[in-house]
mmCIF file of C-alpha atoms in Angstrom:
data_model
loop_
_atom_site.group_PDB
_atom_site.id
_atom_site.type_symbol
_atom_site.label_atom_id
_atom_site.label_comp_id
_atom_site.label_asym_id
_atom_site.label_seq_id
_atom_site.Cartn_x
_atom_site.Cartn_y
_atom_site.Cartn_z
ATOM 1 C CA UNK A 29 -0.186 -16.967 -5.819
ATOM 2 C CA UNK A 30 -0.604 -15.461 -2.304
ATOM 3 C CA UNK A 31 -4.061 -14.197 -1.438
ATOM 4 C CA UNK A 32 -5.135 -11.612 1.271
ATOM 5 C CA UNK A 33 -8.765 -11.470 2.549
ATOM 6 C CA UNK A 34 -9.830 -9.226 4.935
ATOM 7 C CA UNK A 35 -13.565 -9.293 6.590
ATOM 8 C CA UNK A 36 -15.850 -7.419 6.740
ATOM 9 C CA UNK A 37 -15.292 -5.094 4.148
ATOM 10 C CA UNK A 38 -17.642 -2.652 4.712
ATOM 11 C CA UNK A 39 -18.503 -1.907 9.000
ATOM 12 C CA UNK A 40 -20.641 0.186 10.533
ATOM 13 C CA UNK A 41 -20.499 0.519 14.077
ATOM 14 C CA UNK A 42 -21.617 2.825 16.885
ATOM 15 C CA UNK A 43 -19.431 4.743 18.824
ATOM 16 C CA UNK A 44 -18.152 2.823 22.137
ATOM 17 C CA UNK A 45 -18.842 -0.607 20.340
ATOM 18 C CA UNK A 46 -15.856 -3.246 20.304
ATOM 19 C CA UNK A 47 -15.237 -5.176 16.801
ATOM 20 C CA UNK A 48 -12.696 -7.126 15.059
ATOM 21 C CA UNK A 49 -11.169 -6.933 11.523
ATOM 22 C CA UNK A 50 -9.749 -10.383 10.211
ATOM 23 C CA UNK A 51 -7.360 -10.568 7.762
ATOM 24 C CA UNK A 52 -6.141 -13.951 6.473
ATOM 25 C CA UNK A 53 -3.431 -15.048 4.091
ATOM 26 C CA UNK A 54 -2.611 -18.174 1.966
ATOM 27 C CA UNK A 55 1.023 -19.113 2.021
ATOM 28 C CA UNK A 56 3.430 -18.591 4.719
ATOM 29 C CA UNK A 57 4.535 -14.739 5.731
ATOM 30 C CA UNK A 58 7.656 -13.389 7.087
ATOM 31 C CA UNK A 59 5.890 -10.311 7.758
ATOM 32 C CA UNK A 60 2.599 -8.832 8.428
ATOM 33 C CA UNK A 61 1.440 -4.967 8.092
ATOM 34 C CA UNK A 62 -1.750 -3.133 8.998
ATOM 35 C CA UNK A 63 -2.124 0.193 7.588
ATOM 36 C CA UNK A 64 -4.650 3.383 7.903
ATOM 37 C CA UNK A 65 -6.168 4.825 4.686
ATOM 38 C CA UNK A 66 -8.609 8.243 5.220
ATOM 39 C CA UNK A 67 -10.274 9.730 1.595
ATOM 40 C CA UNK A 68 -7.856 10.902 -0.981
ATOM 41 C CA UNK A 69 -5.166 10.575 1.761
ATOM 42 C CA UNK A 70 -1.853 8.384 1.622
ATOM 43 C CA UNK A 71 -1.147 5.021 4.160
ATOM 44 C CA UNK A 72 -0.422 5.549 7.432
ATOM 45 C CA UNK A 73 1.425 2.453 8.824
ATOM 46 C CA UNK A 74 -0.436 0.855 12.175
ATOM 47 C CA UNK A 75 1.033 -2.076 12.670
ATOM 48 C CA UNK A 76 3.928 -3.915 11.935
ATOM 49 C CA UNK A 77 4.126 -7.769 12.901
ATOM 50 C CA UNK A 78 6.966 -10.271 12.550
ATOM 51 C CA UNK A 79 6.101 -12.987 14.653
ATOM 52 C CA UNK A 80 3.631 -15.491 15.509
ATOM 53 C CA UNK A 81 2.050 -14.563 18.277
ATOM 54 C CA UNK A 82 2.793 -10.751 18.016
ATOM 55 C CA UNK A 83 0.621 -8.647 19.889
ATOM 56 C CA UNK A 84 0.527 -4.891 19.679
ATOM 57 C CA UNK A 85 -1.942 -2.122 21.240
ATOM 58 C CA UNK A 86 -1.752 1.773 20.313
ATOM 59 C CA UNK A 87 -4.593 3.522 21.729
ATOM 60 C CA UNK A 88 -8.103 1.941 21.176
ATOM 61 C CA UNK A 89 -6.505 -0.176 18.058
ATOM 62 C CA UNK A 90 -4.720 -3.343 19.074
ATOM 63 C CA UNK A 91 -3.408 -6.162 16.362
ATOM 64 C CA UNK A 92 -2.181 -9.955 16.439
ATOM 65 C CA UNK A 93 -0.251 -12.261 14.712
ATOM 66 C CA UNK A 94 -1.057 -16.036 14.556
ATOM 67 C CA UNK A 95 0.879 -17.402 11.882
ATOM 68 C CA UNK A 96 0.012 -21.191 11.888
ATOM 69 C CA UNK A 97 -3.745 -20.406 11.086
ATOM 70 C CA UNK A 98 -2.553 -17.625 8.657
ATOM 71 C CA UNK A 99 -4.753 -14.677 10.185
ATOM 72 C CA UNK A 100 -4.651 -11.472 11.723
ATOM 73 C CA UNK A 101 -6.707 -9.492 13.748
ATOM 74 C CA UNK A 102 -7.145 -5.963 13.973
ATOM 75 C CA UNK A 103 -9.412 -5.108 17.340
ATOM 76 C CA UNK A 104 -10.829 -1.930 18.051
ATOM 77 C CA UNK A 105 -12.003 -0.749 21.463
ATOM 78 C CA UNK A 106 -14.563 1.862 22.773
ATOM 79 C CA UNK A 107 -14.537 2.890 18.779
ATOM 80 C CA UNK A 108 -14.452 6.457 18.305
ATOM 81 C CA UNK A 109 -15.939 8.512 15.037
ATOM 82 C CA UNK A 110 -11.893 9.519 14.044
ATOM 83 C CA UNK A 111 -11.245 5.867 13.789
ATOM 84 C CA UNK A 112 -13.630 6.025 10.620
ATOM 85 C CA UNK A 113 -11.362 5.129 7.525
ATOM 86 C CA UNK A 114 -10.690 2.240 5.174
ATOM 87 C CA UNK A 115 -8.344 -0.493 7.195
ATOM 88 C CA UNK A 116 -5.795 -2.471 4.831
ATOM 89 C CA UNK A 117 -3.765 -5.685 6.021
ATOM 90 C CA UNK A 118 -0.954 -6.233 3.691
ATOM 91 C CA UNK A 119 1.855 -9.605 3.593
ATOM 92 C CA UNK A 120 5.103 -9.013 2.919
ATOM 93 C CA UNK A 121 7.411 -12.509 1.819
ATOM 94 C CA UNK A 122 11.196 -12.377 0.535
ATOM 95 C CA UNK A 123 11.634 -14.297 -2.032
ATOM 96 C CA UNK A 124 13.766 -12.680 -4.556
ATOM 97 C CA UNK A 125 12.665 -9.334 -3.803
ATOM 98 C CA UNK A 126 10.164 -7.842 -1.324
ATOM 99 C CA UNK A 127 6.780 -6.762 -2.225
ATOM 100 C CA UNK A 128 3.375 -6.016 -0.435
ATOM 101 C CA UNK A 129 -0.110 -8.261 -1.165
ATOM 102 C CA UNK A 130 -2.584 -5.740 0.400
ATOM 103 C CA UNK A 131 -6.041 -7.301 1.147
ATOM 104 C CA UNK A 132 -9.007 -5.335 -0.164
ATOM 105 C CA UNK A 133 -9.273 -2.955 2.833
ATOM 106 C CA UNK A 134 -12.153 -2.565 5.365
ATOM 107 C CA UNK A 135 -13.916 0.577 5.333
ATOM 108 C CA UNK A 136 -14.868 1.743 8.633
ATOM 109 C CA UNK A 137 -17.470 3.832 9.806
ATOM 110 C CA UNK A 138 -18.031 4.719 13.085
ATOM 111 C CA UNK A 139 -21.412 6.502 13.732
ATOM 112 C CA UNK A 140 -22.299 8.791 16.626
ATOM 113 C CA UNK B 26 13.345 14.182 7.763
ATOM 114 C CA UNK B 27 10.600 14.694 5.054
ATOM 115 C CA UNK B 28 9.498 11.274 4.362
ATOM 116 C CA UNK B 29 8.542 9.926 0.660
ATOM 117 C CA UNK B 30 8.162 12.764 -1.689
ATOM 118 C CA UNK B 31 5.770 11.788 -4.830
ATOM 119 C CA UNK B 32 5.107 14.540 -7.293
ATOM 120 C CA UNK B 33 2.825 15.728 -9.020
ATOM 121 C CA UNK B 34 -0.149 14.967 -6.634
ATOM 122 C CA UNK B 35 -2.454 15.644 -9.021
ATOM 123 C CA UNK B 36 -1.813 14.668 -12.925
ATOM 124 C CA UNK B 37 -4.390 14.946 -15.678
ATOM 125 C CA UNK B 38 -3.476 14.010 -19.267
ATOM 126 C CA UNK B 39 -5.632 13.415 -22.425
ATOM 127 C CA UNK B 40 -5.259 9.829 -23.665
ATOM 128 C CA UNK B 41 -2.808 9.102 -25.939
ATOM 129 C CA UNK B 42 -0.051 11.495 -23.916
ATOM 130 C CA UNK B 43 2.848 10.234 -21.644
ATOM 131 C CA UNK B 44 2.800 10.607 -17.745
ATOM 132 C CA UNK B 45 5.530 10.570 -15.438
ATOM 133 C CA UNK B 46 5.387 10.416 -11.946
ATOM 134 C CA UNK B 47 8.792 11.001 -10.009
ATOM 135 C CA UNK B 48 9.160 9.485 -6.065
ATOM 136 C CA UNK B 49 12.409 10.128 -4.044
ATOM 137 C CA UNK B 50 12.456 7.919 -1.305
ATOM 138 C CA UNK B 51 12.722 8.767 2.712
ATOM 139 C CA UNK B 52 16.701 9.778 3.170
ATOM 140 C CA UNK B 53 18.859 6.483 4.036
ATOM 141 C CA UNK B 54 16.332 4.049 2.015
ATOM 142 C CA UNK B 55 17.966 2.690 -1.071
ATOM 143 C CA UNK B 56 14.785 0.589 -1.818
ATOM 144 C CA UNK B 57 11.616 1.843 -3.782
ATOM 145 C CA UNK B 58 8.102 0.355 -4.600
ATOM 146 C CA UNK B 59 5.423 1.423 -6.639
ATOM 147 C CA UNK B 60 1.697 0.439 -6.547
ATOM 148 C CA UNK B 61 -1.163 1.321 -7.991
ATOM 149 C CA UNK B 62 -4.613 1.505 -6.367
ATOM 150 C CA UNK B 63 -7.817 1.838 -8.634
ATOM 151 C CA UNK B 64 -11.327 3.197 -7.050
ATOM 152 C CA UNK B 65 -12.658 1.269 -4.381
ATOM 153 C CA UNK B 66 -9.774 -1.266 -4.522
ATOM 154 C CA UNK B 67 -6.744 -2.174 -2.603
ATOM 155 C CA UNK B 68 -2.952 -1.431 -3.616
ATOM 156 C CA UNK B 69 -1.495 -3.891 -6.345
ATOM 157 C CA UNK B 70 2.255 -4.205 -6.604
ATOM 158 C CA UNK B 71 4.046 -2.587 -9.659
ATOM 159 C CA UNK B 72 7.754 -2.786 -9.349
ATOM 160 C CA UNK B 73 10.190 -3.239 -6.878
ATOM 161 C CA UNK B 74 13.842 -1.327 -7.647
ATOM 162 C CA UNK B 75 17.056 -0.184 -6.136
ATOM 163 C CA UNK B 76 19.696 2.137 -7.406
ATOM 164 C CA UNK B 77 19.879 2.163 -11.214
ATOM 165 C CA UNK B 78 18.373 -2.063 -10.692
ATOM 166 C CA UNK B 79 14.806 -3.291 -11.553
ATOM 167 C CA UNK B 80 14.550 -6.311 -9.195
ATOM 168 C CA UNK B 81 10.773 -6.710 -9.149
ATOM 169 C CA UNK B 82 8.724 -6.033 -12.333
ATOM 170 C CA UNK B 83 6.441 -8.695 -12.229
ATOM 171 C CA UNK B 84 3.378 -6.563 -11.503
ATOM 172 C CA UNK B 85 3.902 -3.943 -14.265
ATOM 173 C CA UNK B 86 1.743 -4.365 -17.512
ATOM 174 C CA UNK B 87 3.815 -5.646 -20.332
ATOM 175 C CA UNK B 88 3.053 -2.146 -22.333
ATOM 176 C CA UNK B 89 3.414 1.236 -22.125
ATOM 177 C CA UNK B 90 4.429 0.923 -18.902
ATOM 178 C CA UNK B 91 7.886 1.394 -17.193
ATOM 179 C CA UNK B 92 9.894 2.216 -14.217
ATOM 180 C CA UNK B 93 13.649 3.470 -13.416
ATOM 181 C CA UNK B 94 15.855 4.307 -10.067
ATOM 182 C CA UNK B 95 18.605 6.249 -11.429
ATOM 183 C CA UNK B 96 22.179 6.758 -9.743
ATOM 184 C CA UNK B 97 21.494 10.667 -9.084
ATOM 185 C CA UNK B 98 17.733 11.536 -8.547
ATOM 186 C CA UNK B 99 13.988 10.157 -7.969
ATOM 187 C CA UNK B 100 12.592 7.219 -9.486
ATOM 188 C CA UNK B 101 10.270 7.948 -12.731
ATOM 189 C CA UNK B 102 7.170 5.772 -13.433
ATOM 190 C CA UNK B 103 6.324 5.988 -16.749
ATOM 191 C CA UNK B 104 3.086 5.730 -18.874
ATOM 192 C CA UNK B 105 3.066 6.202 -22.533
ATOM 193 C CA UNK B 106 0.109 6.786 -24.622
ATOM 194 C CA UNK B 107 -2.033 6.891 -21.038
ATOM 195 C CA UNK B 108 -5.813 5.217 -21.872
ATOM 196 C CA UNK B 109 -8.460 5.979 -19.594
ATOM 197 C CA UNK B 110 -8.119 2.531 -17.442
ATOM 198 C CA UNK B 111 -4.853 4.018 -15.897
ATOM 199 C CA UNK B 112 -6.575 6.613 -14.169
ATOM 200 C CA UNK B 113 -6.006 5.574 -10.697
ATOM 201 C CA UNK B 114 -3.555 6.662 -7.882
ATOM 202 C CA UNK B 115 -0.422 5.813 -7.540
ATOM 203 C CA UNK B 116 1.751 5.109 -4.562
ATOM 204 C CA UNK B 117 5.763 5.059 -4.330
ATOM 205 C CA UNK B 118 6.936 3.343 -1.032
ATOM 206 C CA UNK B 119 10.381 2.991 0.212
ATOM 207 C CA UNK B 120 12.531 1.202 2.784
ATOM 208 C CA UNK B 121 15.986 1.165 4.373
ATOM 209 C CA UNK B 122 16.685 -2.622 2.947
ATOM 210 C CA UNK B 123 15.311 -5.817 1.843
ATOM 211 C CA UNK B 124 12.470 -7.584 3.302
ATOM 212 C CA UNK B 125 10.879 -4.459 4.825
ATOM 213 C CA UNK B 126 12.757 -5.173 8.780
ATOM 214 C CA UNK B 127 12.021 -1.092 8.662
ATOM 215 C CA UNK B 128 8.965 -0.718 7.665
ATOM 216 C CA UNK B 129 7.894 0.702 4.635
ATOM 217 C CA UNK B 130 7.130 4.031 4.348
ATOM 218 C CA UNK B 131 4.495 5.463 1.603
ATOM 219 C CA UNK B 132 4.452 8.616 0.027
ATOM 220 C CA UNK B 133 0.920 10.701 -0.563
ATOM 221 C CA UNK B 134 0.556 9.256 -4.037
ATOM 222 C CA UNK B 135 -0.232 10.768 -7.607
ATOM 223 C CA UNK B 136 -3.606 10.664 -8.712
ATOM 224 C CA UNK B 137 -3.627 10.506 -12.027
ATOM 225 C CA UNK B 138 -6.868 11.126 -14.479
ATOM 226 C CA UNK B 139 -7.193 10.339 -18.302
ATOM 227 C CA UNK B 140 -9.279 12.665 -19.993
#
């Protein structure tokens, strides 16, 4: 059964701190998704990575891919109080259908 | 384009009633998802279908529970005789084909409450 554990699960952090969300899996991954949760709210996709060694940056959030150790990392920069929200890594492998293993989600808070 | 439509946002029923929560995907995607995501938790996987085809149901619950993407129209998730343990919210996610090459795109979710 694949597993996804992402750590810390609970941050606090001051504002124009760096930090880093890991996220590792247990089996191999074709795929690899980092999504944006605020309160009551729907997921807003981040990330999407398909290869090992995927890098990719939008604003003060940047995400990798290494697939031989199984982990990802979600980096954030200078953090910012909008950044606060709950962070979810999610797996995605084909086998005879496509489906998501989400990891328990980091919740974020970024204080003034 | 106006993305994943889930209705009713909001859904409260007294246990023992039926629930049904209706998703129709982004326009183009054929595939649909549905997860559920209880307080404090992360998203579990439900059921995975395409047009009027169940292809993933290994995450349902064996009762009371069930899921359908007809030929015309959204795709219902059902609950019958609703206990207070499925109060949660649920999620309906979609994509243009297999394997999720486009991305999967959620919808805002039902939140459902058992009174």
């Amino acid at each position: 059964e694949l597993k996804v554990e992402q750590n810390p699960l609970f941050l606090s952090m001051q504002e124009g701190k760096n930090y880093t969300i890991y996220c590792n899996y247990s089996t191999t991954s074709d795929r690899l998704y980092w999504y944006r949760q605020d309160p009551g709210k729907s997921l807003e996709s981040l990330f999407v990575l398909l290869s090992n060694g995927a890098v990719k940056q939008e604003g003060r959030l940047m995400a990798s891919l290494d697939t031989k150790a199984r982990l990802s990392t979600l980096h954030i920069t200078a953090a910012v109080h909008d950044l606060s929200a709950t962070y979810f890594c999610a797996v995605d492998i084909e086998t005879s259908g496509s489906r998501l293993t989400f990891g328990e989600g980091t919740q974020l808070t970024v204080n003034p | 384009n106006a993305g994943v439509m889930q209705n009713p946002r909001h859904l409260v029923r007294r246990r023992g009633q039926e629930a049904r929560l209706r998703c129709s995907p982004m326009k183009g995607h054929s595939h649909v998802y549905w997860y559920r995501q209880l307080p404090e938790e992360g998203l579990k996987f439900m059921v995975y279908l395409q047009k009027e085809n169940i292809i993933d149901e290994s995450g349902m619950p064996k009762e009371r529970f069930s899921a359908e993407f007809p030929k015309e129209g959204p795709s219902i998730l059902r609950i019958q005789q609703v206990v207070r343990g499925d109060s949660a919210a649920y999620f309906c996610a979609s994509s243009p084909n297999t394997g999720g090459d486009g991305g999967y795109t959620f919808g805002s979710g039902t939140r459902l409450t058992v009174v």
